[in-house]
Coordinates of C-alpha atoms in Angstrom, one line a residue:
M5 CA 234.5 -119.5 333.0
A6 CA 237.0 -119.8 330.1
E7 CA 236.0 -123.4 329.6
Q8 CA 232.3 -122.7 329.1
P9 CA 232.4 -121.5 325.5
K10 CA 234.4 -124.6 324.6
S11 CA 231.9 -126.8 326.3
G12 CA 229.0 -125.0 324.7
A13 CA 230.7 -125.3 321.3
V14 CA 231.1 -129.0 321.8
E15 CA 227.5 -129.4 322.8
S16 CA 226.2 -127.4 319.9
G17 CA 228.5 -129.3 317.5
D18 CA 227.3 -132.6 318.9
E19 CA 223.6 -131.7 318.6
S20 CA 223.8 -130.3 315.1
P21 CA 224.4 -133.7 313.3
R22 CA 221.6 -135.2 315.4
A23 CA 219.3 -132.5 314.4
E24 CA 220.2 -133.1 310.7
R25 CA 220.1 -136.9 310.9
S26 CA 216.7 -137.2 312.5
P27 CA 214.7 -135.5 309.7
R28 CA 216.6 -137.5 307.1
F29 CA 215.9 -140.8 308.9
S30 CA 212.2 -139.9 309.3
A31 CA 212.0 -138.9 305.7
S32 CA 213.5 -142.2 304.6
I33 CA 211.0 -144.1 306.8
D34 CA 208.1 -142.1 305.3
R35 CA 209.3 -142.8 301.8
A36 CA 209.5 -146.5 302.6
L37 CA 206.0 -146.6 304.1
K38 CA 204.7 -144.6 301.2
S39 CA 206.3 -147.0 298.7
F40 CA 204.8 -150.0 300.6
S41 CA 201.4 -148.3 300.6
E42 CA 201.6 -147.8 296.9
L43 CA 202.3 -151.5 296.4
Y44 CA 199.7 -152.8 298.8
D45 CA 196.1 -152.9 297.9
D46 CA 194.3 -151.2 300.8
A47 CA 190.8 -151.2 299.4
P48 CA 188.0 -151.4 302.1
V49 CA 187.1 -154.8 303.4
R50 CA 183.6 -155.9 302.2
W51 CA 181.5 -158.9 303.1
P52 CA 181.7 -160.5 299.6
E53 CA 185.5 -160.7 300.0
I54 CA 185.2 -162.3 303.5
S55 CA 182.6 -164.8 302.1
C56 CA 184.8 -165.8 299.2
L57 CA 187.8 -166.2 301.5
L58 CA 185.9 -168.6 303.8
L59 CA 184.5 -170.5 300.8
I60 CA 188.0 -171.0 299.3
I61 CA 189.2 -172.3 302.7
V62 CA 186.4 -174.8 302.8
L63 CA 186.9 -175.8 299.2
C64 CA 190.6 -176.4 299.7
D65 CA 189.9 -178.4 302.8
V66 CA 187.3 -180.6 301.1
T67 CA 189.3 -181.2 297.9
I68 CA 192.9 -181.3 299.1
Y69 CA 193.0 -182.3 302.8
R70 CA 189.9 -184.5 302.8
G71 CA 189.9 -185.2 299.1
A72 CA 191.4 -188.2 297.3
G73 CA 191.6 -187.6 293.6
F74 CA 191.4 -185.5 290.4
A75 CA 187.7 -184.7 290.5
G76 CA 188.4 -182.8 293.7
Y77 CA 191.3 -181.0 292.0
A78 CA 189.1 -180.0 289.2
A79 CA 186.6 -178.5 291.6
L80 CA 189.5 -176.7 293.3
V81 CA 190.9 -175.1 290.1
A82 CA 187.6 -174.0 288.8
G83 CA 186.0 -173.0 292.2
V84 CA 189.0 -171.0 293.4
S85 CA 189.2 -169.1 290.1
V86 CA 185.5 -168.2 290.3
L87 CA 185.7 -167.2 293.9
L88 CA 188.8 -165.1 293.3
A89 CA 187.0 -163.3 290.4
A90 CA 184.1 -162.6 292.8
G91 CA 186.1 -161.6 295.8
V92 CA 189.0 -159.5 294.6
P93 CA 188.3 -156.1 296.1
S94 CA 190.0 -154.0 293.4
K95 CA 189.2 -155.4 290.1
R96 CA 191.4 -154.3 287.2
P97 CA 190.9 -157.2 284.8
Q98 CA 192.9 -157.3 281.6
R99 CA 191.9 -158.9 278.3
A100 CA 194.1 -161.9 279.3
S101 CA 191.5 -162.7 282.0
W102 CA 189.2 -164.2 279.4
V103 CA 192.0 -166.2 277.9
F104 CA 193.0 -167.6 281.2
A105 CA 189.4 -168.3 282.2
I106 CA 189.2 -170.6 279.1
L107 CA 192.5 -172.2 280.1
V108 CA 191.2 -172.8 283.6
A109 CA 188.0 -174.4 282.3
G110 CA 190.0 -176.6 279.9
A111 CA 192.2 -177.8 282.8
A112 CA 189.2 -178.5 285.0
V113 CA 187.4 -180.5 282.3
R114 CA 190.6 -182.5 281.7
L115 CA 191.0 -183.2 285.5
V116 CA 187.4 -184.4 285.9
W117 CA 187.5 -186.6 282.8
C118 CA 190.9 -188.2 283.0
G119 CA 193.3 -186.3 285.2
S120 CA 197.1 -186.6 285.8
G121 CA 199.7 -184.8 287.9
L122 CA 200.8 -182.8 284.9
S123 CA 197.2 -181.6 284.2
F124 CA 196.8 -180.6 287.8
A125 CA 200.0 -178.6 287.8
A126 CA 198.9 -176.9 284.5
G127 CA 195.6 -176.0 286.2
V128 CA 197.3 -174.5 289.2
V129 CA 199.6 -172.4 287.0
V130 CA 196.8 -171.0 284.8
M131 CA 194.8 -170.4 288.0
F132 CA 197.6 -168.2 289.3
G133 CA 197.8 -166.5 285.9
F134 CA 194.0 -165.8 286.0
A135 CA 194.4 -164.3 289.5
M136 CA 197.2 -162.1 288.3
S137 CA 195.2 -160.9 285.4
L138 CA 192.2 -160.0 287.7
V139 CA 194.3 -157.4 289.5
G140 CA 195.6 -155.7 286.4
R141 CA 199.0 -157.4 285.8
T142 CA 200.0 -159.2 282.6
P143 CA 200.7 -162.9 283.6
Y144 CA 204.2 -163.3 282.2
L145 CA 205.6 -166.6 283.3
I146 CA 208.4 -165.3 285.5
H147 CA 206.1 -162.6 287.0
A148 CA 203.5 -165.3 287.8
A149 CA 206.1 -167.1 289.8
V150 CA 206.9 -163.9 291.7
F151 CA 203.2 -163.2 292.1
A152 CA 202.7 -166.6 293.7
S153 CA 205.6 -166.2 296.0
Q154 CA 204.5 -162.7 297.2
T155 CA 201.3 -164.2 298.7
F156 CA 203.1 -165.0 302.0
A157 CA 204.1 -161.3 302.6
A158 CA 200.8 -160.0 301.1
G159 CA 198.8 -162.4 303.3
H160 CA 200.4 -160.9 306.4
A161 CA 199.7 -157.4 305.3
G162 CA 196.2 -158.3 304.3
L163 CA 195.4 -160.0 307.6
N164 CA 196.6 -156.9 309.4
H165 CA 194.3 -154.8 307.2
Y166 CA 191.4 -157.1 308.0
W167 CA 192.0 -156.8 311.8
T168 CA 192.1 -153.0 311.7
S169 CA 189.1 -152.9 309.4
M170 CA 186.9 -155.1 311.6
S171 CA 185.6 -152.2 313.6
R172 CA 184.4 -150.5 310.4
L173 CA 183.0 -153.7 308.9
R174 CA 179.2 -153.6 309.2
P175 CA 177.1 -156.7 308.8
P176 CA 175.0 -157.0 305.6
A177 CA 171.6 -155.2 305.6
R178 CA 169.7 -158.5 305.8
V179 CA 171.6 -159.4 309.0
Q180 CA 171.0 -156.1 310.8
N181 CA 167.4 -157.1 311.7
V182 CA 168.4 -160.5 312.9
L183 CA 166.9 -159.9 316.3
A184 CA 163.5 -159.8 314.7
F185 CA 163.9 -163.5 314.1
V186 CA 166.1 -164.5 317.1
L187 CA 163.9 -163.1 319.9
P188 CA 160.7 -164.9 318.8
V189 CA 162.6 -168.2 318.4
F190 CA 164.3 -167.7 321.8
A191 CA 160.9 -167.1 323.5
L192 CA 159.5 -170.2 321.8
L193 CA 162.3 -172.4 323.1
V194 CA 162.1 -171.0 326.7
F195 CA 158.3 -171.3 327.1
G196 CA 158.2 -174.6 325.2
T197 CA 160.8 -176.1 327.6
L198 CA 158.7 -175.0 330.5
F199 CA 155.6 -176.6 329.1
L200 CA 157.5 -179.8 328.5
F201 CA 158.7 -180.0 332.1
A202 CA 155.1 -179.5 333.2
N203 CA 154.1 -182.8 331.4
P204 CA 156.2 -185.8 332.4
D205 CA 155.0 -188.2 329.7
L206 CA 155.5 -185.7 327.0
L207 CA 158.9 -184.8 328.4
K208 CA 159.9 -188.5 328.3
T209 CA 158.9 -188.9 324.6
V210 CA 160.5 -185.6 323.5
G211 CA 163.6 -186.4 325.5
A212 CA 164.1 -189.8 323.8
Q213 CA 163.8 -188.1 320.4
L214 CA 166.2 -185.3 321.3
S215 CA 168.7 -187.9 322.6
E216 CA 168.8 -189.5 319.1
V217 CA 169.1 -186.1 317.5
F218 CA 172.0 -185.1 319.8
A219 CA 173.7 -188.5 319.2
T220 CA 173.5 -188.0 315.5
I221 CA 174.8 -184.4 315.8
G222 CA 177.7 -185.7 318.0
T223 CA 178.6 -188.3 315.4
W224 CA 178.5 -185.7 312.7
I225 CA 180.7 -183.3 314.7
Q226 CA 183.2 -186.1 315.2
T227 CA 183.3 -186.7 311.5
V228 CA 183.5 -183.0 310.5
A229 CA 185.6 -181.7 313.4
P230 CA 189.1 -180.7 312.0
A231 CA 192.3 -182.3 313.2
P232 CA 195.1 -180.1 314.4
F233 CA 197.1 -180.4 311.2
E234 CA 193.9 -179.7 309.3
I235 CA 193.5 -176.5 311.2
L236 CA 197.0 -175.5 310.3
F237 CA 196.3 -176.3 306.7
C238 CA 193.2 -174.1 306.7
I239 CA 195.2 -171.3 308.2
A240 CA 197.8 -171.6 305.5
V241 CA 195.2 -171.6 302.8
G242 CA 193.5 -168.6 304.2
W243 CA 196.9 -166.8 304.5
I244 CA 197.7 -167.5 300.8
T245 CA 194.2 -166.6 299.7
V246 CA 194.4 -163.2 301.3
G247 CA 197.7 -162.7 299.5
L248 CA 195.9 -163.5 296.2
L249 CA 193.0 -161.2 297.0
R250 CA 195.2 -158.3 298.1
P251 CA 198.5 -158.8 296.4
I252 CA 201.6 -156.6 296.9
L253 CA 202.1 -155.5 293.3
P254 CA 205.1 -154.0 291.5
S255 CA 204.4 -150.8 289.6
A256 CA 202.7 -151.1 286.3
H257 CA 205.8 -149.5 284.7
D258 CA 208.0 -152.4 285.7
E259 CA 205.7 -154.9 284.0
A260 CA 204.6 -153.0 280.9
D261 CA 206.1 -153.9 277.6
P262 CA 208.1 -151.1 276.0
E263 CA 206.5 -149.7 272.9
P264 CA 208.1 -151.1 269.8
S265 CA 210.5 -148.7 268.3
E266 CA 211.3 -147.9 264.7
P267 CA 214.3 -149.8 263.2
A268 CA 217.4 -148.2 264.5
E269 CA 218.8 -147.3 261.1
T270 CA 216.1 -144.6 260.6
D271 CA 217.8 -142.5 263.3
K272 CA 220.6 -140.9 261.2
T273 CA 222.0 -138.8 264.1
D274 CA 222.9 -141.8 266.3
Q275 CA 224.3 -144.3 263.8
R276 CA 227.7 -145.6 264.3
P277 CA 229.5 -148.7 262.9
T278 CA 230.0 -151.6 265.3
P279 CA 233.1 -153.9 265.2
L280 CA 230.8 -156.9 265.3
F281 CA 229.1 -156.2 262.0
E282 CA 231.7 -158.0 259.8
A283 CA 231.6 -161.0 262.1
F284 CA 227.8 -161.2 262.0
R285 CA 227.6 -160.6 258.3
N286 CA 230.2 -163.3 257.5
T287 CA 228.4 -165.7 259.9
L288 CA 225.1 -165.1 258.1
F289 CA 226.7 -165.6 254.7
M290 CA 228.1 -168.9 255.9
V291 CA 224.9 -170.3 257.5
V292 CA 222.8 -169.2 254.5
G293 CA 225.1 -171.2 252.2
L294 CA 225.3 -174.2 254.5
F295 CA 221.6 -174.4 255.1
S296 CA 221.0 -174.1 251.3
V297 CA 223.3 -177.1 250.6
Y298 CA 221.9 -179.2 253.4
L299 CA 218.2 -178.5 252.5
V300 CA 218.9 -179.8 249.0
F301 CA 220.4 -182.9 250.5
E302 CA 217.5 -183.3 252.9
F303 CA 215.0 -183.0 250.1
Q304 CA 216.8 -185.5 247.9
T305 CA 217.3 -188.2 250.6
L306 CA 214.1 -188.1 252.6
W307 CA 211.2 -186.5 250.6
F308 CA 209.0 -188.5 248.1
R309 CA 210.8 -191.8 248.2
E310 CA 210.2 -195.4 249.1
F311 CA 212.4 -196.5 252.0
P312 CA 214.1 -199.8 251.6
K313 CA 213.8 -202.7 254.1
G314 CA 216.2 -202.2 257.0
F315 CA 216.1 -198.4 256.7
H316 CA 217.4 -196.8 260.0
Y317 CA 214.1 -195.2 261.0
S318 CA 215.2 -194.5 264.5
G319 CA 218.5 -192.8 263.5
Y320 CA 216.9 -190.6 260.8
A321 CA 213.4 -189.9 261.9
H322 CA 213.9 -190.0 265.7
E323 CA 217.5 -189.0 266.6
G324 CA 217.9 -187.0 263.4
A325 CA 214.8 -185.0 263.9
A326 CA 215.9 -184.2 267.5
W327 CA 219.3 -182.9 266.1
L328 CA 217.6 -180.8 263.5
T329 CA 215.3 -179.3 266.2
V330 CA 218.5 -178.4 268.2
A331 CA 219.8 -176.7 265.1
L332 CA 216.7 -174.7 264.7
A333 CA 216.8 -173.7 268.4
L334 CA 220.4 -172.7 268.1
A335 CA 219.5 -170.6 265.0
T336 CA 216.8 -168.9 267.1
V337 CA 219.4 -168.0 269.8
M338 CA 221.9 -166.8 267.3
L339 CA 219.5 -164.4 265.6
S340 CA 218.2 -163.0 268.8
L341 CA 221.7 -162.3 270.1
M342 CA 222.9 -160.8 266.8
F343 CA 220.1 -158.1 266.5
R344 CA 220.5 -156.3 269.8
G345 CA 222.7 -153.7 271.4
S346 CA 225.1 -151.6 269.2
V347 CA 224.3 -153.6 266.1
L348 CA 221.0 -151.9 265.8
N349 CA 222.7 -148.5 265.4
D350 CA 225.0 -149.6 262.6
P351 CA 224.2 -147.8 259.3
R352 CA 224.7 -151.1 257.4
L353 CA 222.0 -152.9 259.4
S354 CA 219.7 -153.2 256.4
K355 CA 222.3 -155.6 254.7
L356 CA 222.4 -157.7 257.8
R357 CA 218.7 -157.8 258.0
K358 CA 218.4 -159.0 254.4
L359 CA 220.7 -161.9 255.2
S360 CA 218.6 -162.7 258.3
W361 CA 215.5 -162.9 256.2
L362 CA 217.1 -165.4 253.8
W363 CA 218.3 -167.5 256.8
S364 CA 214.8 -167.3 258.4
I365 CA 213.2 -168.7 255.2
E366 CA 215.7 -171.6 255.3
N367 CA 214.9 -172.2 259.0
V368 CA 211.2 -172.4 258.2
I369 CA 212.0 -175.0 255.5
L370 CA 214.2 -176.8 258.0
A371 CA 211.2 -176.9 260.4
L372 CA 209.1 -178.5 257.7
A373 CA 211.9 -181.1 257.2
V374 CA 211.7 -182.0 260.9
Y375 CA 207.9 -182.4 260.6
N376 CA 208.5 -184.7 257.6
R377 CA 211.0 -186.8 259.6
L378 CA 208.5 -187.1 262.4
S379 CA 205.8 -188.1 260.0
I380 CA 208.1 -190.8 258.5
Y381 CA 208.6 -192.2 262.0
V382 CA 204.8 -192.2 262.7
N383 CA 204.1 -193.9 259.4
F384 CA 206.7 -196.5 260.2
N385 CA 205.1 -198.0 263.3
G386 CA 202.4 -195.7 264.7
M387 CA 201.9 -192.9 267.2
T388 CA 203.1 -192.6 270.8
R389 CA 202.9 -190.0 273.6
M390 CA 206.6 -189.1 273.0
R391 CA 206.0 -188.4 269.3
T392 CA 203.2 -186.1 270.4
V393 CA 205.7 -184.4 272.7
A394 CA 208.1 -184.1 269.7
V395 CA 205.5 -182.4 267.5
L396 CA 204.5 -180.0 270.3
G397 CA 208.2 -179.3 271.1
M398 CA 209.1 -178.7 267.4
T399 CA 206.1 -176.4 267.1
A400 CA 207.2 -174.4 270.1
V401 CA 210.7 -174.0 268.7
L402 CA 209.2 -172.9 265.4
V403 CA 207.0 -170.3 267.1
G404 CA 210.0 -169.1 269.1
F405 CA 211.9 -168.6 265.9
L406 CA 209.0 -166.6 264.3
L407 CA 209.0 -164.5 267.5
V408 CA 212.7 -163.7 266.9
V409 CA 211.8 -162.6 263.3
R410 CA 209.1 -160.4 264.7
K411 CA 211.4 -158.9 267.3
I412 CA 213.9 -158.0 264.5
S413 CA 211.3 -156.5 262.2
K414 CA 209.4 -154.5 264.9
G415 CA 212.4 -153.4 267.0
H416 CA 211.2 -155.1 270.2
D417 CA 213.8 -155.6 273.0
F418 CA 215.2 -158.8 274.4
R419 CA 212.8 -158.8 277.4
W420 CA 209.8 -158.8 275.0
L421 CA 211.2 -161.9 273.3
V422 CA 212.0 -163.8 276.5
R423 CA 208.5 -163.2 277.9
R424 CA 206.8 -164.6 274.8
Q425 CA 209.2 -167.5 274.4
L426 CA 208.3 -168.6 277.9
W427 CA 204.6 -168.2 277.1
T428 CA 205.1 -170.4 274.0
V429 CA 206.8 -173.2 276.0
A430 CA 204.3 -173.0 278.8
F431 CA 201.4 -173.2 276.4
A432 CA 202.9 -176.2 274.7
V433 CA 203.1 -178.0 278.1
Y434 CA 199.6 -176.9 278.9
L435 CA 198.3 -178.4 275.6
Y436 CA 200.0 -181.7 276.3
A437 CA 198.6 -181.8 279.8
V438 CA 195.0 -180.9 278.8
L439 CA 194.4 -182.5 275.4
P440 CA 193.2 -186.1 275.1
V441 CA 196.6 -187.3 273.9
D442 CA 196.1 -191.0 274.8
A443 CA 192.8 -191.1 272.9
W444 CA 194.2 -189.5 269.8
V445 CA 197.3 -191.8 269.9
M446 CA 195.3 -195.0 270.3
R447 CA 192.7 -194.0 267.8
H448 CA 195.4 -193.4 265.2
N449 CA 197.0 -196.7 265.8
V450 CA 193.7 -198.7 265.9
Q451 CA 192.5 -197.2 262.6
R452 CA 195.7 -198.1 260.9
V453 CA 195.6 -201.7 262.2
L454 CA 192.0 -202.1 261.1
A455 CA 193.0 -200.7 257.6
G456 CA 195.5 -203.5 257.2
D457 CA 198.7 -201.8 258.4
L458 CA 199.6 -204.0 261.4
T459 CA 202.9 -202.2 262.4
P460 CA 201.2 -199.8 265.0
A461 CA 200.2 -202.9 267.0
V462 CA 203.6 -202.7 268.7
Q463 CA 202.6 -199.3 270.2
I464 CA 199.4 -200.8 271.5
S465 CA 201.3 -203.7 273.0
V466 CA 204.3 -202.0 274.7
H467 CA 202.9 -198.7 275.9
Q468 CA 200.7 -198.1 278.8
T469 CA 197.7 -195.9 278.3
S470 CA 194.9 -194.3 280.4
A471 CA 191.2 -195.0 280.4
E472 CA 190.5 -192.8 277.4
G473 CA 193.1 -194.7 275.4
V474 CA 191.7 -198.1 276.4
L475 CA 188.2 -196.9 275.2
Q476 CA 189.7 -196.7 271.6
L477 CA 190.7 -200.4 271.6
L478 CA 187.2 -201.9 271.4
P479 CA 187.1 -201.9 267.5
L480 CA 190.2 -204.2 267.5
T481 CA 188.0 -207.1 268.9
R482 CA 186.9 -207.4 265.3
C483 CA 190.4 -207.3 263.8
D484 CA 191.1 -209.8 261.0
D485 CA 194.5 -210.7 262.5
E486 CA 193.8 -213.5 265.0
I487 CA 196.7 -212.9 267.3
I488 CA 196.0 -209.2 267.6
R489 CA 192.3 -209.7 268.0
E490 CA 192.6 -212.3 270.8
G491 CA 195.5 -210.4 272.5
V492 CA 193.4 -207.2 272.6
K493 CA 190.5 -209.2 274.1
A494 CA 192.7 -210.5 276.8
V495 CA 194.0 -207.0 277.5
L496 CA 190.5 -205.7 277.8
A497 CA 189.5 -208.5 280.2
Q498 CA 192.5 -207.5 282.3
Y499 CA 191.5 -203.8 282.2
Q500 CA 187.9 -204.8 283.2
N501 CA 189.2 -206.5 286.3
N502 CA 191.4 -203.5 287.2
S503 CA 188.5 -201.1 286.5
E504 CA 186.2 -202.9 288.8
N505 CA 188.8 -202.8 291.6
F506 CA 189.4 -199.1 291.0
A507 CA 185.7 -198.4 291.1
T508 CA 185.4 -200.1 294.5
R509 CA 188.3 -198.2 296.0
R510 CA 187.1 -194.9 294.6
K511 CA 183.6 -195.4 295.9
A512 CA 185.1 -195.7 299.4
L513 CA 187.3 -192.6 298.8
G514 CA 184.3 -190.3 297.8
W515 CA 183.5 -188.0 295.0
T516 CA 186.8 -186.2 294.9
S517 CA 188.5 -189.3 293.4
R518 CA 186.0 -189.7 290.6
Q519 CA 187.1 -189.9 286.9
F520 CA 184.4 -189.9 284.3
A521 CA 186.8 -191.6 281.8
D522 CA 187.1 -194.5 284.2
D523 CA 183.4 -194.6 284.8
E524 CA 182.7 -194.7 281.0
L525 CA 185.4 -197.4 280.5
L526 CA 183.9 -199.6 283.2
R527 CA 180.4 -199.2 281.7
V528 CA 181.6 -200.0 278.2
L529 CA 183.7 -203.0 279.3
Q530 CA 180.9 -204.5 281.3
K531 CA 178.5 -204.0 278.4
S532 CA 180.8 -205.8 276.0
Q533 CA 182.3 -208.4 278.4
A534 CA 180.8 -211.3 276.4
D535 CA 183.4 -210.7 273.7
W536 CA 186.2 -211.7 276.0
S537 CA 184.5 -214.0 278.4
D538 CA 187.0 -216.7 277.4
Y539 CA 189.7 -214.7 279.1
K540 CA 188.3 -214.4 282.6
D541 CA 190.7 -217.2 283.5
E542 CA 194.0 -215.7 284.5
P543 CA 196.4 -218.3 283.0
R544 CA 194.6 -218.2 279.6
R545 CA 194.6 -214.4 279.7
S546 CA 198.3 -214.2 280.5
T547 CA 199.1 -216.6 277.7
A548 CA 197.1 -214.6 275.1
I549 CA 198.8 -211.3 276.2
T550 CA 202.3 -212.7 276.1
R551 CA 201.6 -214.1 272.6
F552 CA 200.4 -210.7 271.5
H553 CA 203.5 -208.9 272.9
E554 CA 205.9 -211.3 271.2
Y555 CA 204.0 -211.1 267.9
A556 CA 203.9 -207.3 267.9
Y557 CA 207.5 -206.8 268.9
Q558 CA 208.6 -207.6 265.3
W559 CA 207.6 -204.0 264.4
F560 CA 209.4 -202.4 267.2

């Protein structure tokens, strides 16, 4: 009897923590489920969403699994974007949706005209950005990568939601009266079959026709029937598409940009000196002076002068421009790191900002110097793809520097800067992927050769180009220089042979491999083939091309 209170005390002491832990555990589970439900888009399932999902699966199957080229990819990028816009159950589009719709259209046009792997990658990226903007999220570059990766988890949650919603999913109103059509047709088939069996001659004739129809249907089914891997591919596409239609989204607060604050020196109550002020001030004094001296030297040595024979164009205008671009990029990083943290609360910040404005002006002048060096190199021996990349890269660096200046003046934080810097780089890559770079490059070089400046002929000789670039070479068949004229004719004869072979292969592959630039090139070359009929012979053509290469290489 004396032991019972002790035993009771032990039991009560053992149950009390369990009684306390159980509600806590349940509450934590409830909070987790509530958090997930807030992230997950649980809008009701509608038939338009199901229809768009099935169409996207079919489109991806036709253009990727069964497709064979960039025309199919163009249909994929444009078609999936349109279907996503039509099928997203909870539309919260942002103003960026229109911008990304234009970018998607540009990528699709480029792919169907003269596509490349880079233009397809750009199309996929802007397609994901468009999908992100449809559901109310700003398509920052890093967030777009996260948004794309969440489609796997979101697809699982969305498919579960589809399954639980099927019982509540009613067919469209037009399908509800389907029996009014099915029953009469069923009666027609049943009684018609009975009448056929009652007439042996008629049964024999109809039977032969039905055999042909069934044989055709069987052949078609064998052609259309998916392979095992194709079924897995369609399942994966459907899974990812559900994740795009019903994404698991972070809270809007996590993605929203903070409001720009007033410059920190206006808050008199929280100002305090920072030990880094003197270091930053002295650094700015030094770079302002250094840039002033160098810009004077740059202006005297490379602006408004005739360059002597043997001038080191590659060293100054190619390698030198690259180093100056690195200097400008480094200045961008230095400024962005200086004006952050405790420095913004220093009462002497206005002095630091004045020095930064002087250095910013010098950096803009330095950017103009880089453009001048690039123009010197282009004037030396023509335009190339890589020089186009250099112009776009330099422009991206300059825009990034101007963003740093805006960050300093408007009081934006470092996250604001990083997001827009990534946008700038991504847009530069997109422009290179979508714009007709080869056409512009070749047109520039051809026009200069026809004007009497033969140096860009080396770029025509040594660099490969796409169909849109070859189209620009036709005027050179009337060039005054005999070696260039005959060499280009031989090159065009070779392109005609290649184009005819490509056309045969693409015809066998189907519409997804079509490229309108290749079609136009073949049409133009066949129309003008009389101009280079002398070079149908392979040995003669090779001799003319070799002679052209050796002649043009003097301007390399």
